[in-house]
PDB file of C-alpha atoms in Angstrom:
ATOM      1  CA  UNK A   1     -27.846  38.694-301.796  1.00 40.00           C
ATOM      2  CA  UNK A   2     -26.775  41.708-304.055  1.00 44.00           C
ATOM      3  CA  UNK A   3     -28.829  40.662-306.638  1.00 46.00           C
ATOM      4  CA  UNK A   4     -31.861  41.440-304.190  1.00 54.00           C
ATOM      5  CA  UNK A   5     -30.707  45.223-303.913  1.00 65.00           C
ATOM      6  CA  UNK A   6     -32.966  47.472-305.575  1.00 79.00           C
ATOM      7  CA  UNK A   7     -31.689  49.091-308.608  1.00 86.00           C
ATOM      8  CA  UNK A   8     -30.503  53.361-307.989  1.00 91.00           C
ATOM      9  CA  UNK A   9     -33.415  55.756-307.822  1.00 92.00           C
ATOM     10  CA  UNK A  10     -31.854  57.767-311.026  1.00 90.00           C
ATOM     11  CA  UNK A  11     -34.383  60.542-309.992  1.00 87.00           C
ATOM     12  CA  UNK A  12     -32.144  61.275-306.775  1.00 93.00           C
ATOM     13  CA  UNK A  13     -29.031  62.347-308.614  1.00 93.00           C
ATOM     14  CA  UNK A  14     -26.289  65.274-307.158  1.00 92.00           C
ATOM     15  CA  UNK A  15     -23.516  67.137-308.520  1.00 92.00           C
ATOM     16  CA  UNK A  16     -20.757  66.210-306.244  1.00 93.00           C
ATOM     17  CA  UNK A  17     -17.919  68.470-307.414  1.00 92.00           C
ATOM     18  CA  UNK A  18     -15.226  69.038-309.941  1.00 92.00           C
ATOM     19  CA  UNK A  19     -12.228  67.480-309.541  1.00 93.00           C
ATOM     20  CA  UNK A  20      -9.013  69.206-310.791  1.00 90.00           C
ATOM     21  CA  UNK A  21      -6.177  66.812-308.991  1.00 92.00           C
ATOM     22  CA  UNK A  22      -5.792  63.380-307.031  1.00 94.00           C
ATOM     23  CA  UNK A  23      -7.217  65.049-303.805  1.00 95.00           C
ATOM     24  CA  UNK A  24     -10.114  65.903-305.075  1.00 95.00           C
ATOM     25  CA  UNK A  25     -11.375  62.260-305.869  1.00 96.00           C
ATOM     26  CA  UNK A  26     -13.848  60.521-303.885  1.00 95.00           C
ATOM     27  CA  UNK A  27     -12.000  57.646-302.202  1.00 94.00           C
ATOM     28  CA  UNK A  28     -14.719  55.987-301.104  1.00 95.00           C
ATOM     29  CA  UNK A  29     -15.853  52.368-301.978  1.00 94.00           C
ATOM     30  CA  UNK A  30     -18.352  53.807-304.305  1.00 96.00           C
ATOM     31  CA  UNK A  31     -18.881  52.386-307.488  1.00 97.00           C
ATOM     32  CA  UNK A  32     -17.545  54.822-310.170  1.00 97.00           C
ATOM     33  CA  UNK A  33     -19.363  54.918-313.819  1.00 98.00           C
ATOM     34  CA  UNK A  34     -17.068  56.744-316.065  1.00 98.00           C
ATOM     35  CA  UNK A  35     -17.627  58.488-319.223  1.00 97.00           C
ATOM     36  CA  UNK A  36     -15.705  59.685-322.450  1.00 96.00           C
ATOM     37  CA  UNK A  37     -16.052  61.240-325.330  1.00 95.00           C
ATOM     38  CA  UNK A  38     -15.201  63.646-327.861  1.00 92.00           C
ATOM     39  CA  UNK A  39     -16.236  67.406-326.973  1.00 86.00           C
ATOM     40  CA  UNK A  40     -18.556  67.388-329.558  1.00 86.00           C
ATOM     41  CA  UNK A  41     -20.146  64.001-329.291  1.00 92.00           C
ATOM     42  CA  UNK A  42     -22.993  64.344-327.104  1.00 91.00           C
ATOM     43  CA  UNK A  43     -21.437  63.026-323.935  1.00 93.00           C
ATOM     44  CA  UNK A  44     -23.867  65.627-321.779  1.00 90.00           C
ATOM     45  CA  UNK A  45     -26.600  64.258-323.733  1.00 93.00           C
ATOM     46  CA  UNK A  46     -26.095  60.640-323.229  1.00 96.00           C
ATOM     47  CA  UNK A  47     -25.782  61.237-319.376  1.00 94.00           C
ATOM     48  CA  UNK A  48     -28.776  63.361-319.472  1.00 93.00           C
ATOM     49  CA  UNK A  49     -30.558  60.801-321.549  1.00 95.00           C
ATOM     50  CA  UNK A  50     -30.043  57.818-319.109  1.00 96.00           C
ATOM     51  CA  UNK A  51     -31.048  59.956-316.140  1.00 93.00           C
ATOM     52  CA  UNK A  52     -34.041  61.356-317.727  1.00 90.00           C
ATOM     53  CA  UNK A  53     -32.680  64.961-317.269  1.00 85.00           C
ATOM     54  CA  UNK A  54     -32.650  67.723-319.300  1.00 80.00           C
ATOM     55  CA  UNK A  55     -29.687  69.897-318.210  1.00 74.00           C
ATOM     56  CA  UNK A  56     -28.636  67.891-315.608  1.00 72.00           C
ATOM     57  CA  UNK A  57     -24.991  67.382-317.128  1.00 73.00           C
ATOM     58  CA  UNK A  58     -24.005  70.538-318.452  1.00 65.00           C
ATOM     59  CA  UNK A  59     -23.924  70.937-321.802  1.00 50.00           C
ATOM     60  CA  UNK A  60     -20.977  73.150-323.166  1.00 50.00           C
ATOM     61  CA  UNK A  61     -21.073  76.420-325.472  1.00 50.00           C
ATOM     62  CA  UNK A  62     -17.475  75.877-325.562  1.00 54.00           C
ATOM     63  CA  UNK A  63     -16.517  72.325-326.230  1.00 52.00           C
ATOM     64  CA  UNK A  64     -13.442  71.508-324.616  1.00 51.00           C
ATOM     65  CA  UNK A  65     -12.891  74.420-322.126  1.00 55.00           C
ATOM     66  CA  UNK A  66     -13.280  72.978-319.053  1.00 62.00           C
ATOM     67  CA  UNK A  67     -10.283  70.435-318.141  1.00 80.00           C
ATOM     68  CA  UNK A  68     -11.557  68.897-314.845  1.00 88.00           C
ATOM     69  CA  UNK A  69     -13.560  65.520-313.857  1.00 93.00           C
ATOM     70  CA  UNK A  70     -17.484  66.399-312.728  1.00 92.00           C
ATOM     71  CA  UNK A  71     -18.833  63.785-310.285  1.00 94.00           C
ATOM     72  CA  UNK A  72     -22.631  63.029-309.588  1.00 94.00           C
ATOM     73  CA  UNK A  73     -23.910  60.655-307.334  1.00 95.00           C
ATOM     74  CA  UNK A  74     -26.708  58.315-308.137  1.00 96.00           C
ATOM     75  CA  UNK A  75     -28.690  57.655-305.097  1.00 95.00           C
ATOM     76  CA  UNK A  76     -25.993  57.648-302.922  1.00 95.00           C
ATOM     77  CA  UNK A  77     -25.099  54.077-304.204  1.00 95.00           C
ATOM     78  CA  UNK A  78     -22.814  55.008-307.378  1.00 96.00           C
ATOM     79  CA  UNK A  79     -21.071  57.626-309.135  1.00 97.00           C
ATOM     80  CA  UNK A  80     -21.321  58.528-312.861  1.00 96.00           C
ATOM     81  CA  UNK A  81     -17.759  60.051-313.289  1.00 96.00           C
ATOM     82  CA  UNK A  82     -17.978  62.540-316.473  1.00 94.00           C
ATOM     83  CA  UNK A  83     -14.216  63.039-318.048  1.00 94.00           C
ATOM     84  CA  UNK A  84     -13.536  66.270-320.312  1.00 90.00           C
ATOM     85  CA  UNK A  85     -14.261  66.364-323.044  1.00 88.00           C
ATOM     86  CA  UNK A  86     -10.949  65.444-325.774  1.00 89.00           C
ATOM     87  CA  UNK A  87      -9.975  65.858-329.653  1.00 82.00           C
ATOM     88  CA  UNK A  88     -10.989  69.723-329.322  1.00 74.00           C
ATOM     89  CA  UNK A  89      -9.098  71.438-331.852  1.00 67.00           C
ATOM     90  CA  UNK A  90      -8.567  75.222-330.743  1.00 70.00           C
ATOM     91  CA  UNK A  91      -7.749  73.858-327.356  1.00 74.00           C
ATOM     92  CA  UNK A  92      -3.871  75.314-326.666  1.00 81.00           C
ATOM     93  CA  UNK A  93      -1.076  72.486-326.338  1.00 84.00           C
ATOM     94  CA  UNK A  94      -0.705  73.512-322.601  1.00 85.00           C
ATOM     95  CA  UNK A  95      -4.529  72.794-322.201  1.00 83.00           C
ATOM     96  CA  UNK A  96      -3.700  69.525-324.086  1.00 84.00           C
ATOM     97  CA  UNK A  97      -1.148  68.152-321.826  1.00 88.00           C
ATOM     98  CA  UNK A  98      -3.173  69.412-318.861  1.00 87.00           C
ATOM     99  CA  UNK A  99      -5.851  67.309-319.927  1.00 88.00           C
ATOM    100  CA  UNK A 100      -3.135  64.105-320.382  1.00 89.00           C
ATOM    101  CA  UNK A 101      -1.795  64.803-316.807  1.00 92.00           C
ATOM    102  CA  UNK A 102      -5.353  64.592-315.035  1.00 92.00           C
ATOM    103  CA  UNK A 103      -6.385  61.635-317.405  1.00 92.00           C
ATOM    104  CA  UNK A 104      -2.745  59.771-315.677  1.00 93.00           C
ATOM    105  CA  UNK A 105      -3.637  60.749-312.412  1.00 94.00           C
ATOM    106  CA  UNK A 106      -7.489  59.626-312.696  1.00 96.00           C
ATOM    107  CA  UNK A 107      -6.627  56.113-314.351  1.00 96.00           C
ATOM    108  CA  UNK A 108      -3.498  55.350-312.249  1.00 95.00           C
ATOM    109  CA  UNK A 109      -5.490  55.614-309.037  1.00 94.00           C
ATOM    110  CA  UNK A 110      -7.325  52.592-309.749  1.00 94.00           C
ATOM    111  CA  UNK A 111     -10.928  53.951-309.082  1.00 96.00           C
ATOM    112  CA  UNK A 112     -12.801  53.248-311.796  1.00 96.00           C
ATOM    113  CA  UNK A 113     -15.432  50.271-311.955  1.00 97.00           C
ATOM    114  CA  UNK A 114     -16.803  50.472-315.342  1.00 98.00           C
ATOM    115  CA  UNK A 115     -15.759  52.884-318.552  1.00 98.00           C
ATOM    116  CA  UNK A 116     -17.932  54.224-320.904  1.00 98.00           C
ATOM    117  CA  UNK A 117     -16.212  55.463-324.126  1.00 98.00           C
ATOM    118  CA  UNK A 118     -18.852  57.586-326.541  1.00 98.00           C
ATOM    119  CA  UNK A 119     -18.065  58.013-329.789  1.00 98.00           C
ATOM    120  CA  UNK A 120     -19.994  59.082-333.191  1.00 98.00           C
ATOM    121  CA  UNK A 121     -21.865  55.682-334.671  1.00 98.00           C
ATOM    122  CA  UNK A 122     -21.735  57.795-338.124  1.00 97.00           C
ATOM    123  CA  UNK A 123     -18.156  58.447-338.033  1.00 97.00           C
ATOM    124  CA  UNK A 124     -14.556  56.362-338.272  1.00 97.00           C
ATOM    125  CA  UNK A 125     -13.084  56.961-334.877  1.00 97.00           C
ATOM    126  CA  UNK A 126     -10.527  59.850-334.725  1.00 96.00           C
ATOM    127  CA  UNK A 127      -6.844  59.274-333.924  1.00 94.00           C
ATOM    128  CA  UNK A 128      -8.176  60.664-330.319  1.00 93.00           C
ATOM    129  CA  UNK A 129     -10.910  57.815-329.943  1.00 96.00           C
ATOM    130  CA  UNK A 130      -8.192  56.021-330.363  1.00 96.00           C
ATOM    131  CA  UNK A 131      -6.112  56.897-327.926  1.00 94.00           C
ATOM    132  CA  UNK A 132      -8.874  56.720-325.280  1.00 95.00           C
ATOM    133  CA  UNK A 133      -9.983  53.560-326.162  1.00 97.00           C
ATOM    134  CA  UNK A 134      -6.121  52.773-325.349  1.00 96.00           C
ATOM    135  CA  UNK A 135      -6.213  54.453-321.901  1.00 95.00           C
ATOM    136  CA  UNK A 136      -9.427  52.118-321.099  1.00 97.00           C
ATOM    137  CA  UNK A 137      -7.553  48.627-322.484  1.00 96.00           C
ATOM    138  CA  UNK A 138      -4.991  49.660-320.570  1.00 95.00           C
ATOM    139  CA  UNK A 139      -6.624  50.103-317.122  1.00 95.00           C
ATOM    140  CA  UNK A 140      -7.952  46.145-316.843  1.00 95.00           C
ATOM    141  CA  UNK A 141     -10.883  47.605-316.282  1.00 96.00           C
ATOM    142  CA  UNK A 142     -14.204  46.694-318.274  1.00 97.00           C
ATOM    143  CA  UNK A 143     -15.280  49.167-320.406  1.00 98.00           C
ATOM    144  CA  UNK A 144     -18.397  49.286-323.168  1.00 98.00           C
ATOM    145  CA  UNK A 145     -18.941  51.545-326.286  1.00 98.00           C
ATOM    146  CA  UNK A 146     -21.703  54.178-326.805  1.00 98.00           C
ATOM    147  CA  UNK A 147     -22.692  54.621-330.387  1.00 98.00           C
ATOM    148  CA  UNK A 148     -24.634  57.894-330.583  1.00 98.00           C
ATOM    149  CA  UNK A 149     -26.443  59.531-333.046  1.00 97.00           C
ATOM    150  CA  UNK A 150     -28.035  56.293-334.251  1.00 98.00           C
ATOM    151  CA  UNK A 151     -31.169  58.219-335.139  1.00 97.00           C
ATOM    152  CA  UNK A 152     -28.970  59.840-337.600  1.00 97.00           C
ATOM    153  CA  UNK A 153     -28.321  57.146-339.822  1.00 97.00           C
ATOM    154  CA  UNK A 154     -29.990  54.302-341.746  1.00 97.00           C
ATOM    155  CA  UNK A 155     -30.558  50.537-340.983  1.00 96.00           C
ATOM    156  CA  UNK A 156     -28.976  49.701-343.735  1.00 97.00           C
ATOM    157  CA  UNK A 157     -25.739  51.188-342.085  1.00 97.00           C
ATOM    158  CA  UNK A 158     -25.601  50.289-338.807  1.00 98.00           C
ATOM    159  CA  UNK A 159     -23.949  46.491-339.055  1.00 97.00           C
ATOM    160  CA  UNK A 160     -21.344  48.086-341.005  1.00 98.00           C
ATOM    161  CA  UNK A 161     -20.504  51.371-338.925  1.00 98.00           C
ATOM    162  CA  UNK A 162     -20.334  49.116-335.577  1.00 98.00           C
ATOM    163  CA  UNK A 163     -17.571  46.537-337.603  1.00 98.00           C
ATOM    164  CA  UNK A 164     -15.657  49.925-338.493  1.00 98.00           C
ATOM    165  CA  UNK A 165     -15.865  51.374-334.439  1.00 98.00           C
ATOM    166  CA  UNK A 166     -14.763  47.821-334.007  1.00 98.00           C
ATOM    167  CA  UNK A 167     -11.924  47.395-335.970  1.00 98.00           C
ATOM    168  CA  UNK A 168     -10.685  50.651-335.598  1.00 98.00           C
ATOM    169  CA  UNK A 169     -10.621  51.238-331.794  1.00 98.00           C
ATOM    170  CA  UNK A 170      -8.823  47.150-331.650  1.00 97.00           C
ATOM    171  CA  UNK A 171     -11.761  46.367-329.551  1.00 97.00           C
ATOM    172  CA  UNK A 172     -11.493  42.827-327.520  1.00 94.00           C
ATOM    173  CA  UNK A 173     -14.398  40.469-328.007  1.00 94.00           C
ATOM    174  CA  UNK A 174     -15.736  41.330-324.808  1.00 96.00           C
ATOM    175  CA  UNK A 175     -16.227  45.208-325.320  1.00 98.00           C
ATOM    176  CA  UNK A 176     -19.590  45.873-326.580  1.00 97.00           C
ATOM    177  CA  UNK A 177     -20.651  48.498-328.728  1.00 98.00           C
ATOM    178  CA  UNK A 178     -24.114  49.800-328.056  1.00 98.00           C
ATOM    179  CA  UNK A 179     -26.018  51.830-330.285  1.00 98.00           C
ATOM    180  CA  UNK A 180     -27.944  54.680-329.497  1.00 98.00           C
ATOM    181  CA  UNK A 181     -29.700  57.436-329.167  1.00 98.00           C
ATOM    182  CA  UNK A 182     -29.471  60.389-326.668  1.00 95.00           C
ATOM    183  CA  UNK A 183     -32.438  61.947-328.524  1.00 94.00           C
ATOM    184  CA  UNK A 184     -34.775  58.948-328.471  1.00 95.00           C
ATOM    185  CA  UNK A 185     -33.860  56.949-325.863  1.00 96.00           C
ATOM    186  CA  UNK A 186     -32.623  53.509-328.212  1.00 97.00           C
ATOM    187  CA  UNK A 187     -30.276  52.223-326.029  1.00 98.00           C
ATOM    188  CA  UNK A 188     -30.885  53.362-322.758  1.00 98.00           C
ATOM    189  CA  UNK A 189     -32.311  50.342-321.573  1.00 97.00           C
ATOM    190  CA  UNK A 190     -29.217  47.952-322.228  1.00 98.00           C
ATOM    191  CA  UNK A 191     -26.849  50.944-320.676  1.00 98.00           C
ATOM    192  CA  UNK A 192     -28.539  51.217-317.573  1.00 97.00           C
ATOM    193  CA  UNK A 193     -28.557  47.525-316.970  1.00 97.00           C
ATOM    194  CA  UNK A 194     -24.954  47.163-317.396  1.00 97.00           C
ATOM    195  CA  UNK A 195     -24.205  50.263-315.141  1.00 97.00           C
ATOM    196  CA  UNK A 196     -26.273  48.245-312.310  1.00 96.00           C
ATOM    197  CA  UNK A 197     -25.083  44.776-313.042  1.00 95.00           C
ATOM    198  CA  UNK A 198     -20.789  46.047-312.658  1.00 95.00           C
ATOM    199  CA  UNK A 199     -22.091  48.392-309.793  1.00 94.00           C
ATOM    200  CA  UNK A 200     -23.596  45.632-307.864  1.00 92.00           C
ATOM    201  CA  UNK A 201     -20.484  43.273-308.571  1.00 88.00           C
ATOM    202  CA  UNK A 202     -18.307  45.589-307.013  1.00 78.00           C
ATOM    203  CA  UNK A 203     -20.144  45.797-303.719  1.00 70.00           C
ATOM    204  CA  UNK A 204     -20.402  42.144-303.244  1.00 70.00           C
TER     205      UNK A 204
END
């Protein structure tokens, strides 16, 4: 029974490669876990947070300079799948559309098992959110919603800043949002187990 199968060792974790067109995807039957985010959101972070890494994902001096797709395998049972970074704003319109093309080629291929959009729990989502949140709704896939940076902001705020991600990426019913916290940990937990619940699924 898949439920039976133990969950990924997160401590046995490789950098794969970088992938910069359709050949270099793994076509495999691997589970892939893939995350997106503004460049200045703390995507690195919130990887490194839920493997209990400190530099594992790399985090950027320059936001937005690298246009390719970084693979790591999780225990040789899964794949986190780490998109560039999007919504830089010194990034040239040739960078821009390069970034488009790859995003076309990655979601038309059909690979991905589970999305994982990132966005800024203290901020309205940008035009750019937006249109990722699109690119997710639009693969069939099932996708969730990291709200970082809740340590940044009070109680009081959260029920309202989670209806305003809501409302203003159109999110379906089924889409949750998830706050938390790549500096504390706060939502780690509930991440993880939906990683390993839509990873198992597609194996069975």
């Amino acid at each position: 029974m898949s439920n039976e199968k133990k969950a990924p060792n997160l401590h046995n974790v490789e950098f794969l490669r970088s992938a910069v067109k359709e050949s270099d995807f793994p076509f495999d039957s691997l589970p892939q876990i893939v995350f997106a985010g503004k460049s200045n959101v703390g995507k690195s972070s919130v990887i490194n947070k839920l493997l209990n890494r400190k530099n594992f994902a790399r985090v950027s001096a320059q936001p937005g300079k690298t246009i390719h797709i970084n693979y790591f395998t999780i225990d040789k049972q899964l794949y986190f799948v780490d998109l560039p970074g999007y919504g830089y704003a010194r990034v040239s319109k040739a960078e821009q559309q390069r970034w488009g093309a790859l995003m076309e080629t990655y979601f038309a291929m059909g690979l991905l098992t589970l999305g994982i959009q990132i966005v800024d729990i203290r901020h309205k989502p940008t035009r750019d959110d937006m249109t990722m949140a699109e690119w997710f709704r639009a693969s069939g896939k099932p996708w969730v919603i990291i709200a970082n940076k809740l340590d940044k902001i009070k109680k009081s705020q959260l029920e309202g800043n989670i209806a305003e991600i809501r409302q203003t990426l159109l999110l379906p019913e089924e889409v949750p949002v998830i706050p938390f916290s790549a500096e504390k940990g706060m939502g780690r937990e509930e991440v993880l187990s939906i990683i390993f619940d839509h990873a198992a699924r597609k194996e069975e």
